Amino acid sequence: RFQSRPYLKGCEEKIAYDIVKKAEQKVMSLPELKQKIAAAEGDQILKEAVEVDGIKVLIKKVEMASNEVKPLAEQLVGKLKDAVVMLYTNNDGKVMFVAGCSKSAIEKGFKASDIVKKAAMACGGNGGGRPDLASAGGKDASKLADAVNEVKVMLNKLVKVM
């Protein structure tokens, strides 16, 4: 049985505070943990890029929350340097496309906004954005394969991709 020691009087609060601080230093917050997981997934996905005429092309379905796709696309374009990236996800029947293009890819005629618009339209949706980063949504997830094929056809017109 614990007995209170007179010399510990008033120290309980400081001891509890120190324990909590140490625990906080050891445990990452949920957003930090998600960011680290996304970075690890991104490194794995990089290996799937195909290089054509000096541009790395990556079209990939990802399993993650919609709000996490755009940062991953930006990260992948940054790591691949000369790249065209299109990521897509299907969460509960809601399709989302995110595309990113490096500066050198834009100079060769690739535009992220055109890529996502083409994909979204195939799924009954719409969207757009900037030439370097764009996102769009689709309503009909059953047309996802068609959307991906239409993007590949579009990219093939610019460069023989796949």
Short mmCIF file of C-alpha atoms in Angstrom, two decimals:
data_model
loop_
_atom_site.label_atom_id
_atom_site.label_comp_id
_atom_site.label_asym_id
_atom_site.label_seq_id
_atom_site.Cartn_x
_atom_site.Cartn_y
_atom_site.Cartn_z
CA ARG A 1 0.00 0.00 0.00
CA PHE A 2 1.31 3.41 -1.01
CA GLN A 3 1.92 5.81 1.82
CA SER A 4 2.33 9.50 1.21
CA ARG A 5 5.80 10.77 1.92
CA PRO A 6 6.03 14.30 3.31
CA TYR A 7 8.93 15.22 1.01
CA LEU A 8 6.75 14.36 -2.08
CA LYS A 9 3.99 16.77 -1.12
CA GLY A 10 3.24 19.05 -4.10
CA CYS A 11 5.42 17.06 -6.52
CA GLU A 12 2.62 14.90 -7.90
CA GLU A 13 1.60 17.56 -10.41
CA LYS A 14 5.14 18.02 -11.71
CA ILE A 15 5.70 14.28 -11.98
CA ALA A 16 2.44 13.86 -13.93
CA TYR A 17 3.39 16.78 -16.20
CA ASP A 18 6.81 15.24 -16.90
CA ILE A 19 5.26 11.86 -17.73
CA VAL A 20 2.78 13.44 -20.15
CA LYS A 21 5.52 15.48 -21.85
CA LYS A 22 7.69 12.40 -22.32
CA ALA A 23 4.74 10.47 -23.76
CA GLU A 24 3.96 13.33 -26.17
CA GLN A 25 7.55 13.31 -27.40
CA LYS A 26 7.35 9.58 -28.17
CA VAL A 27 3.95 9.57 -29.88
CA MET A 28 3.34 11.23 -33.25
CA SER A 29 0.14 13.03 -33.94
CA LEU A 30 -2.25 11.35 -36.38
CA PRO A 31 -1.59 13.84 -39.22
CA GLU A 32 2.18 13.36 -38.82
CA LEU A 33 1.75 9.59 -38.90
CA LYS A 34 -0.43 9.77 -42.03
CA GLN A 35 2.15 12.01 -43.68
CA LYS A 36 4.93 9.50 -42.96
CA ILE A 37 2.83 6.63 -44.31
CA ALA A 38 2.00 8.60 -47.47
CA ALA A 39 5.69 9.38 -47.97
CA ALA A 40 6.58 5.69 -47.67
CA GLU A 41 3.80 4.75 -50.12
CA GLY A 42 5.04 7.48 -52.46
CA ASP A 43 8.54 6.02 -52.46
CA GLN A 44 7.11 2.62 -53.40
CA ILE A 45 4.92 4.12 -56.15
CA LEU A 46 7.91 5.92 -57.70
CA LYS A 47 9.22 2.58 -58.92
CA GLU A 48 6.18 2.19 -61.19
CA ALA A 49 6.91 5.27 -63.32
CA VAL A 50 7.68 4.63 -66.98
CA GLU A 51 10.17 6.91 -68.72
CA VAL A 52 9.37 8.01 -72.26
CA ASP A 53 11.34 10.67 -74.12
CA GLY A 54 12.81 12.03 -70.90
CA ILE A 55 9.43 12.33 -69.12
CA LYS A 56 8.45 9.90 -66.37
CA VAL A 57 4.78 8.95 -66.62
CA LEU A 58 2.91 7.49 -63.67
CA ILE A 59 -0.78 6.56 -63.64
CA LYS A 60 -1.78 4.84 -60.43
CA LYS A 61 -4.83 4.00 -58.35
CA VAL A 62 -4.24 4.79 -54.68
CA GLU A 63 -6.14 3.69 -51.60
CA MET A 64 -6.33 6.78 -49.43
CA ALA A 65 -8.65 9.58 -48.39
CA SER A 66 -9.39 12.07 -51.14
CA ASN A 67 -7.75 14.95 -49.26
CA GLU A 68 -4.46 13.03 -49.15
CA VAL A 69 -4.16 12.42 -52.90
CA LYS A 70 -3.16 15.93 -54.00
CA PRO A 71 -0.20 16.24 -51.59
CA LEU A 72 0.99 12.81 -52.71
CA ALA A 73 0.79 13.81 -56.39
CA GLU A 74 2.83 16.96 -55.66
CA GLN A 75 5.40 14.90 -53.77
CA LEU A 76 5.71 12.38 -56.61
CA VAL A 77 6.16 15.05 -59.27
CA GLY A 78 8.82 16.68 -57.09
CA LYS A 79 10.73 13.43 -56.66
CA LEU A 80 10.42 12.30 -60.27
CA LYS A 81 11.45 15.78 -61.53
CA ASP A 82 10.49 15.51 -65.24
CA ALA A 83 7.10 13.89 -64.81
CA VAL A 84 3.42 13.51 -65.53
CA VAL A 85 1.54 11.91 -62.64
CA MET A 86 -2.12 10.96 -62.44
CA LEU A 87 -3.43 9.39 -59.27
CA TYR A 88 -7.00 8.29 -58.83
CA THR A 89 -9.09 6.89 -56.04
CA ASN A 90 -12.54 5.40 -55.58
CA ASN A 91 -13.94 6.00 -52.12
CA ASP A 92 -17.50 4.75 -51.66
CA GLY A 93 -18.32 5.18 -55.34
CA LYS A 94 -16.86 8.70 -55.48
CA VAL A 95 -14.05 8.89 -58.00
CA MET A 96 -11.31 11.47 -57.71
CA PHE A 97 -8.51 12.21 -60.14
CA VAL A 98 -5.44 14.28 -59.35
CA ALA A 99 -2.76 15.08 -61.90
CA GLY A 100 0.55 16.83 -61.60
CA CYS A 101 3.01 17.91 -64.28
CA SER A 102 6.54 19.16 -63.91
CA LYS A 103 7.66 22.35 -65.62
CA SER A 104 9.51 20.37 -68.28
CA ALA A 105 6.42 18.24 -68.98
CA ILE A 106 4.29 21.38 -69.36
CA GLU A 107 6.83 22.73 -71.85
CA LYS A 108 6.33 19.52 -73.87
CA GLY A 109 2.56 20.08 -73.97
CA PHE A 110 1.27 18.13 -70.96
CA LYS A 111 -1.28 19.90 -68.74
CA ALA A 112 -2.61 18.47 -65.50
CA SER A 113 -5.92 20.29 -66.00
CA ASP A 114 -6.48 18.59 -69.38
CA ILE A 115 -5.60 15.18 -67.94
CA VAL A 116 -8.07 15.29 -65.03
CA LYS A 117 -10.79 16.84 -67.16
CA LYS A 118 -10.51 14.00 -69.68
CA ALA A 119 -10.65 11.37 -66.93
CA ALA A 120 -13.53 12.99 -65.05
CA MET A 121 -15.64 13.46 -68.15
CA ALA A 122 -15.38 9.72 -68.84
CA CYS A 123 -16.89 9.13 -65.37
CA GLY A 124 -19.65 11.71 -65.73
CA GLY A 125 -17.87 14.43 -63.82
CA ASN A 126 -15.80 17.51 -64.40
CA GLY A 127 -12.92 19.44 -62.93
CA GLY A 128 -9.74 21.23 -63.68
CA GLY A 129 -7.06 23.39 -62.22
CA ARG A 130 -3.65 24.63 -63.15
CA PRO A 131 -1.31 23.16 -65.76
CA ASP A 132 0.97 21.89 -62.97
CA LEU A 133 -1.65 20.53 -60.53
CA ALA A 134 -5.34 19.77 -60.98
CA SER A 135 -8.11 17.65 -59.52
CA ALA A 136 -11.51 16.46 -60.68
CA GLY A 137 -14.30 14.21 -59.55
CA GLY A 138 -16.40 11.62 -61.30
CA LYS A 139 -19.86 10.28 -60.52
CA ASP A 140 -19.77 6.86 -62.18
CA ALA A 141 -17.09 4.60 -60.68
CA SER A 142 -18.01 1.79 -63.08
CA LYS A 143 -16.33 3.83 -65.87
CA LEU A 144 -13.00 4.15 -64.05
CA ALA A 145 -11.14 1.78 -66.40
CA ASP A 146 -12.49 3.71 -69.39
CA ALA A 147 -11.31 6.98 -67.85
CA VAL A 148 -7.79 5.66 -67.32
CA ASN A 149 -7.68 4.35 -70.90
CA GLU A 150 -8.85 7.69 -72.28
CA VAL A 151 -6.04 9.45 -70.40
CA LYS A 152 -3.52 6.96 -71.79
CA VAL A 153 -4.81 7.58 -75.32
CA MET A 154 -4.55 11.33 -74.76
CA LEU A 155 -0.99 11.02 -73.47
CA ASN A 156 -0.10 8.76 -76.40
CA LYS A 157 -1.04 11.54 -78.76
CA LEU A 158 1.62 13.72 -77.13
CA VAL A 159 4.22 10.98 -76.70
CA LYS A 160 4.12 7.24 -77.09
CA VAL A 161 3.56 6.38 -73.44
CA MET A 162 2.21 2.87 -72.92
#
